[in-house]
PDB file of C-alpha atoms and ligand atoms in Angstrom:
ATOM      1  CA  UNK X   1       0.000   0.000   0.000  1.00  0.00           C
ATOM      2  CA  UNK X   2       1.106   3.574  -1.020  1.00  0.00           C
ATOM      3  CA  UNK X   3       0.825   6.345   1.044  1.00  0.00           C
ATOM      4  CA  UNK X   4       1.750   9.986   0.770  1.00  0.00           C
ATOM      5  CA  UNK X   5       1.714  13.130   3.358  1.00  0.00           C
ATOM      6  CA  UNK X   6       1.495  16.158   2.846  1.00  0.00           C
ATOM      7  CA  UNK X   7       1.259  19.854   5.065  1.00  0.00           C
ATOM      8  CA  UNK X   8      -0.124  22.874   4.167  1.00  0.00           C
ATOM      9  CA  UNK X   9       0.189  26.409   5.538  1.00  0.00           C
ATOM     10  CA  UNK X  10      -1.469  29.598   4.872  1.00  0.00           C
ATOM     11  CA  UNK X  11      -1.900  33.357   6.330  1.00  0.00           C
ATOM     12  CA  UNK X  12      -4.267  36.140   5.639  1.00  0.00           C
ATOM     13  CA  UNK X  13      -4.261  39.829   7.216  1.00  0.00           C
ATOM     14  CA  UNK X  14      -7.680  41.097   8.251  1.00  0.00           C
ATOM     15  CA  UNK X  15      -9.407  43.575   5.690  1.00  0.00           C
ATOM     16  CA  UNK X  16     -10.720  46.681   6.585  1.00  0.00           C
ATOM     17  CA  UNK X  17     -13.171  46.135   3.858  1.00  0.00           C
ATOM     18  CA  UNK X  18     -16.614  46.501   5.979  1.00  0.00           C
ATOM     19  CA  UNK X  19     -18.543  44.772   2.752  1.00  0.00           C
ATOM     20  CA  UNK X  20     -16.220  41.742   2.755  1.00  0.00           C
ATOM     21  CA  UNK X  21     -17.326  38.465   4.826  1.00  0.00           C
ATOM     22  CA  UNK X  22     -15.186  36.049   7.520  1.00  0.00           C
ATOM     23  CA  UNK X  23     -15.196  32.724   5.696  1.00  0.00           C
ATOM     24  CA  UNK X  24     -13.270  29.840   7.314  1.00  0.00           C
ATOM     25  CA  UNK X  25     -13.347  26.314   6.079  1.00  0.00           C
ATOM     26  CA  UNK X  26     -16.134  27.514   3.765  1.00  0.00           C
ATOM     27  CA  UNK X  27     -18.512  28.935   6.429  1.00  0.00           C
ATOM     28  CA  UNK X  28     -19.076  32.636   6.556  1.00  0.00           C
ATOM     29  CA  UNK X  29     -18.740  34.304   9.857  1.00  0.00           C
ATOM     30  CA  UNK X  30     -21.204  37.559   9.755  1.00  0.00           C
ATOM     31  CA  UNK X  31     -19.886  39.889  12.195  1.00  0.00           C
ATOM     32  CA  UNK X  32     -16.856  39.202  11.878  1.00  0.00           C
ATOM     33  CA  UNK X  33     -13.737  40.993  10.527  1.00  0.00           C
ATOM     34  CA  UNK X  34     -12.878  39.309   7.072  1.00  0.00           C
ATOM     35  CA  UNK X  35      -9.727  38.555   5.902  1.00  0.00           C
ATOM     36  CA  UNK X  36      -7.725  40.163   3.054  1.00  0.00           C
ATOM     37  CA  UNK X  37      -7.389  38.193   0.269  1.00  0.00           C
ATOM     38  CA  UNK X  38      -8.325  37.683  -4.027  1.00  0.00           C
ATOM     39  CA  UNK X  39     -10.546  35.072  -3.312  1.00  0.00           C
ATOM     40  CA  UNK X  40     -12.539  34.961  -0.222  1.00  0.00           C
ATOM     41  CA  UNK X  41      -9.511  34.529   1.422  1.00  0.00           C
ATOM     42  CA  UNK X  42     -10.506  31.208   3.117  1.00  0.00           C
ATOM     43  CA  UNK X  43      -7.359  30.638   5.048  1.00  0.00           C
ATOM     44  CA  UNK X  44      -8.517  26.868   6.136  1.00  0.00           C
ATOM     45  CA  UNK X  45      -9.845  25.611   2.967  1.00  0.00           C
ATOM     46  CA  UNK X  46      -5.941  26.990   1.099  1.00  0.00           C
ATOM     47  CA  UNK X  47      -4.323  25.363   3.994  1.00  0.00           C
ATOM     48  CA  UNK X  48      -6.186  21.966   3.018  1.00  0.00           C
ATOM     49  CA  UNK X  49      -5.519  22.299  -0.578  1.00  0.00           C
ATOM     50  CA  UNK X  50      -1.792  23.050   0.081  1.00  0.00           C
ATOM     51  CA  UNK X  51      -1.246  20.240   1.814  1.00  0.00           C
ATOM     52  CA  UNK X  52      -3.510  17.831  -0.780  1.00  0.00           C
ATOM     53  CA  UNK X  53      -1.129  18.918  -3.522  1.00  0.00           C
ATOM     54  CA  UNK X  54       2.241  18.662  -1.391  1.00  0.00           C
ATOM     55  CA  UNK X  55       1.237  14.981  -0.711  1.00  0.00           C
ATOM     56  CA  UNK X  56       0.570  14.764  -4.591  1.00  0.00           C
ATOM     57  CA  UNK X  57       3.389  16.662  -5.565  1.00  0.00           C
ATOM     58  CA  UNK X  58       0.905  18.495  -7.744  1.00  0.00           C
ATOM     59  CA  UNK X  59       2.408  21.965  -6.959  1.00  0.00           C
ATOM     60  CA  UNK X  60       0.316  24.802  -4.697  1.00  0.00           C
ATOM     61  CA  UNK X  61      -2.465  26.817  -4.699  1.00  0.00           C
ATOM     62  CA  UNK X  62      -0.310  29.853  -6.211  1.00  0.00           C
ATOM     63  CA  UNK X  63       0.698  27.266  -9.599  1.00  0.00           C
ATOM     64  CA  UNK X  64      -3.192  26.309  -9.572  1.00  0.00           C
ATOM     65  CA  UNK X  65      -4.532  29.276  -9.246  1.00  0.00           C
ATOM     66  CA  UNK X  66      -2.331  32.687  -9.440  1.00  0.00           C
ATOM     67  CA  UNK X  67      -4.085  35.946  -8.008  1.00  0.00           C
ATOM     68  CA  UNK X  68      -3.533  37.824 -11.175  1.00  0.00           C
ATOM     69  CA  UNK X  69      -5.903  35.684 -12.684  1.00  0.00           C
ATOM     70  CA  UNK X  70      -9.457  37.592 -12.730  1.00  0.00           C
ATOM     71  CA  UNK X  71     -11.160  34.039 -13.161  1.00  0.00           C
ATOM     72  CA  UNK X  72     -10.518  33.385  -9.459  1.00  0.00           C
ATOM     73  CA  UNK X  73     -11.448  37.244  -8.164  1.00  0.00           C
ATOM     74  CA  UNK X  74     -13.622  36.519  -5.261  1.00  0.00           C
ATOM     75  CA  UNK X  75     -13.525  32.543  -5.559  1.00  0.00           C
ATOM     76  CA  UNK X  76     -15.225  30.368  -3.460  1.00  0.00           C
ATOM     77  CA  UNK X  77     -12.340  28.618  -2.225  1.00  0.00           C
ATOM     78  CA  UNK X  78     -14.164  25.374  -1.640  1.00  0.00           C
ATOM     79  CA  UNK X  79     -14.937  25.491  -5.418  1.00  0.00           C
ATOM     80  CA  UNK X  80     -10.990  25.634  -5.772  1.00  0.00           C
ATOM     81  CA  UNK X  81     -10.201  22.917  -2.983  1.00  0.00           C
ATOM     82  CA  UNK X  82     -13.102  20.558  -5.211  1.00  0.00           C
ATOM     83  CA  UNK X  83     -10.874  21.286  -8.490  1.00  0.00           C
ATOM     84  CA  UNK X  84      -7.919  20.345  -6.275  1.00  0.00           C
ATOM     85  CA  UNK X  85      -9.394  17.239  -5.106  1.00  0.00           C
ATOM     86  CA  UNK X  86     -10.622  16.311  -8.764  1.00  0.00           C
ATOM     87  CA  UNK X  87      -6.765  16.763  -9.858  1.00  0.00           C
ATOM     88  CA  UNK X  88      -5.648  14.458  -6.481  1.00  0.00           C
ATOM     89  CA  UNK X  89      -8.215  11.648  -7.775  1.00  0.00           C
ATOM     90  CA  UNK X  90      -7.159  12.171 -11.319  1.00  0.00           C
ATOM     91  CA  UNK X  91      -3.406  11.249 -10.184  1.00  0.00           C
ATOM     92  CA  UNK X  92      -4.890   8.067  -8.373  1.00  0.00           C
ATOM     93  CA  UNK X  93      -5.257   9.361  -5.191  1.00  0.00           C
ATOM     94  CA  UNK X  94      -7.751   8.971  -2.653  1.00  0.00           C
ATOM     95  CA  UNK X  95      -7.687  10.884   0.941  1.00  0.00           C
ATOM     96  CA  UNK X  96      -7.390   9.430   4.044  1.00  0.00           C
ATOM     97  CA  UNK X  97      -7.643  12.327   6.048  1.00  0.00           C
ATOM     98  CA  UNK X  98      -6.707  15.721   6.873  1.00  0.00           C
ATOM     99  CA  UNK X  99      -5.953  17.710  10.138  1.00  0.00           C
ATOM    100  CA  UNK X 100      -5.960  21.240  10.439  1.00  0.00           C
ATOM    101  CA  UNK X 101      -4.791  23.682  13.053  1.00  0.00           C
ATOM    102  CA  UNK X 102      -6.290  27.141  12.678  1.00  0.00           C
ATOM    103  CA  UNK X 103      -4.178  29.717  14.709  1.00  0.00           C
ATOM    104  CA  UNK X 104      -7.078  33.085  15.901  1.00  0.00           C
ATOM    105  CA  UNK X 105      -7.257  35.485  18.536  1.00  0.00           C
ATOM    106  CA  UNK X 106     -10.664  35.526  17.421  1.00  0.00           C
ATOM    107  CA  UNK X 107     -12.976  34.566  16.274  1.00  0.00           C
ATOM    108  CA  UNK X 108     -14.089  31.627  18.214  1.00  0.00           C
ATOM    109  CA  UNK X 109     -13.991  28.967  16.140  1.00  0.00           C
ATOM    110  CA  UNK X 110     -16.013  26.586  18.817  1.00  0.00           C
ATOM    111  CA  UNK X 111     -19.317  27.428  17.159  1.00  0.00           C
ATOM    112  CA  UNK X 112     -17.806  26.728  13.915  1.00  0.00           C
ATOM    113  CA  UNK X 113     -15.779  23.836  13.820  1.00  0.00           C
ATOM    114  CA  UNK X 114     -18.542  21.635  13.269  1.00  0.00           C
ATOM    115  CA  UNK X 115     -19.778  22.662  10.031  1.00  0.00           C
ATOM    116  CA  UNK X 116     -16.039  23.474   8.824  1.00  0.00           C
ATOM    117  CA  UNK X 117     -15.012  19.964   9.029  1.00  0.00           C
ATOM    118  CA  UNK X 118     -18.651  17.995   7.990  1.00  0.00           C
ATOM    119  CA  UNK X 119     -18.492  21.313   4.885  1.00  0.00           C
ATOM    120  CA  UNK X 120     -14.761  20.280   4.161  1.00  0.00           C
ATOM    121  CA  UNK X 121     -15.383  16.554   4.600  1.00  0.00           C
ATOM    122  CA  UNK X 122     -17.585  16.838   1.754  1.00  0.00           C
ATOM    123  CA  UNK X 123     -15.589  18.027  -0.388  1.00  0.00           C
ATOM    124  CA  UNK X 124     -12.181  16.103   0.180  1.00  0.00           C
ATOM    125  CA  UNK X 125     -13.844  13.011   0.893  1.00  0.00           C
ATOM    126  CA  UNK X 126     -13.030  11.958   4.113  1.00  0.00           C
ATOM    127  CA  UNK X 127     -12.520  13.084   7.837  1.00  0.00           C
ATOM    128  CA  UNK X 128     -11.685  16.394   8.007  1.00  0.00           C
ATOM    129  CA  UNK X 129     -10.748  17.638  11.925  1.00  0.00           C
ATOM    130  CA  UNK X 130     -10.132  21.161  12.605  1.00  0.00           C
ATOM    131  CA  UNK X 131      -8.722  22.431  15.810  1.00  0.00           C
ATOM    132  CA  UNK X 132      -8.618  26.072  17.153  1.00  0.00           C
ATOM    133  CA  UNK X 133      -5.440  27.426  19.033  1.00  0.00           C
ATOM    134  CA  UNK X 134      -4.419  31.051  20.186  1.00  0.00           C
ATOM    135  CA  UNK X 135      -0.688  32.888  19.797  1.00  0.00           C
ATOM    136  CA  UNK X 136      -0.742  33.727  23.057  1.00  0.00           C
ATOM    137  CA  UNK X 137       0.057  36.981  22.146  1.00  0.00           C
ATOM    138  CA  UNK X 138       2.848  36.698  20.032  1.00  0.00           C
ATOM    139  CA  UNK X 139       3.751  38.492  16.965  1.00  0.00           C
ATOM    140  CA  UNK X 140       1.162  39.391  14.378  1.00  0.00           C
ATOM    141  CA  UNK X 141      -0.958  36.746  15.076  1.00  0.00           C
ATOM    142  CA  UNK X 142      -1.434  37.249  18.525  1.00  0.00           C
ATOM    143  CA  UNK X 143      -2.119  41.055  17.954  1.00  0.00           C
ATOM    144  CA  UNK X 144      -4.744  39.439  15.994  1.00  0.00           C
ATOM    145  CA  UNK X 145      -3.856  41.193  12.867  1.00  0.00           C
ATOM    146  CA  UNK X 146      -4.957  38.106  10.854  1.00  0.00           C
ATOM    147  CA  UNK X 147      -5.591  34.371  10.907  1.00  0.00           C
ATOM    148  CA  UNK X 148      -2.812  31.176  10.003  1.00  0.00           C
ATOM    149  CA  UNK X 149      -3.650  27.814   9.354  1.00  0.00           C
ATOM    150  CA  UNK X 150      -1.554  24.572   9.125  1.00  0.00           C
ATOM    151  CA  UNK X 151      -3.285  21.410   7.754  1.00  0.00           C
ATOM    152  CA  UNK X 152      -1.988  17.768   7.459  1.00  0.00           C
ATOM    153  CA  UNK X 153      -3.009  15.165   4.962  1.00  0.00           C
ATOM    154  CA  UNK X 154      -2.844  11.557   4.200  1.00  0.00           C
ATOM    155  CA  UNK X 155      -3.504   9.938   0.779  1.00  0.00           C
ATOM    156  CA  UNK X 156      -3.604   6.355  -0.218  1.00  0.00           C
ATOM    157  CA  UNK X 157      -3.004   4.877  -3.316  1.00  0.00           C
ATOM    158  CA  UNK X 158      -6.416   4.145  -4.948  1.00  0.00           C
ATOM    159  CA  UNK X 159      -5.713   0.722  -6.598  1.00  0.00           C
TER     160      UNK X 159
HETATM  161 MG1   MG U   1      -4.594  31.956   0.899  1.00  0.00          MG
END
């Protein structure tokens, strides 16, 4: 049996666009101040897709999808993890699962976490788990000028 791994990182600053919305792990956060970003700047759901394509050697999110293209100007970024996964399939692929640590002063992501992993499970396929931790107040993510993620994933060979 064939198995690869595979970690993914990303970072956004907060916006101090009022008309933009807080998504994370594709659910929006109302309320909330968003994140910065060409797409919806959906820190969890790039982390994930990094790390699908480092286990798959299929290159990043940048290669995939490059912010000077207009095509992916406000993207859903689950829309951009499902091409992602369609690519990891397409290599023979199949996920085992992936783990995510999401690094916020705020929000909470309690409330969330739920519907970030069942909303990601559905699209990679299999467990997603997403855990919230704080910076303790160090650097620019404890001054809670923005939100980091780090994400794990397994894949299995799918003959
Ligand atoms: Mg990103």
């Amino acid at each position: 049996m064939r198995f690869r791994i595979g970690n993914g990182f990303d970072v956004h600053r907060f916006s101090d666009d009022p008309d933009r919305v807080l998504v994370l792990g594709g659910v929006a956060i109302p309320g909330e101040r968003a994140l910065h970003g060409h797409s919806d700047a959906d820190v969890v759901a790039h982390a994930v897709a990094e790390a699908l394509l480092g286990a798959s050697g299929l290159g990043d999110l940048g290669r995939l999808f490059p912010d000077t293209d207009e095509r992916w100007a406000g993207a859903d970024s689950l829309d951009l993890l499902a091409e992602v996964m369609r690519r990891v399939h397409d290599d023979g692929w199949e996920v085992a699962n992936v783990d995510c640590s999401v690094i916020a002063e705020r929000p909470k992501l309690a409330p969330h976490r739920e519907a970030m992993e069942v909303g990601l499970g559905r699209v990679v396929g299999a467990p997603v788990t997403v855990k919230g931790r704080r910076a303790e107040g160090i650097g620019g993510l404890g001054r809670a000028e923005g939100i980091a993620c780090f994400a794990s994933a397994l894949l299995t060979a799918a003959d």
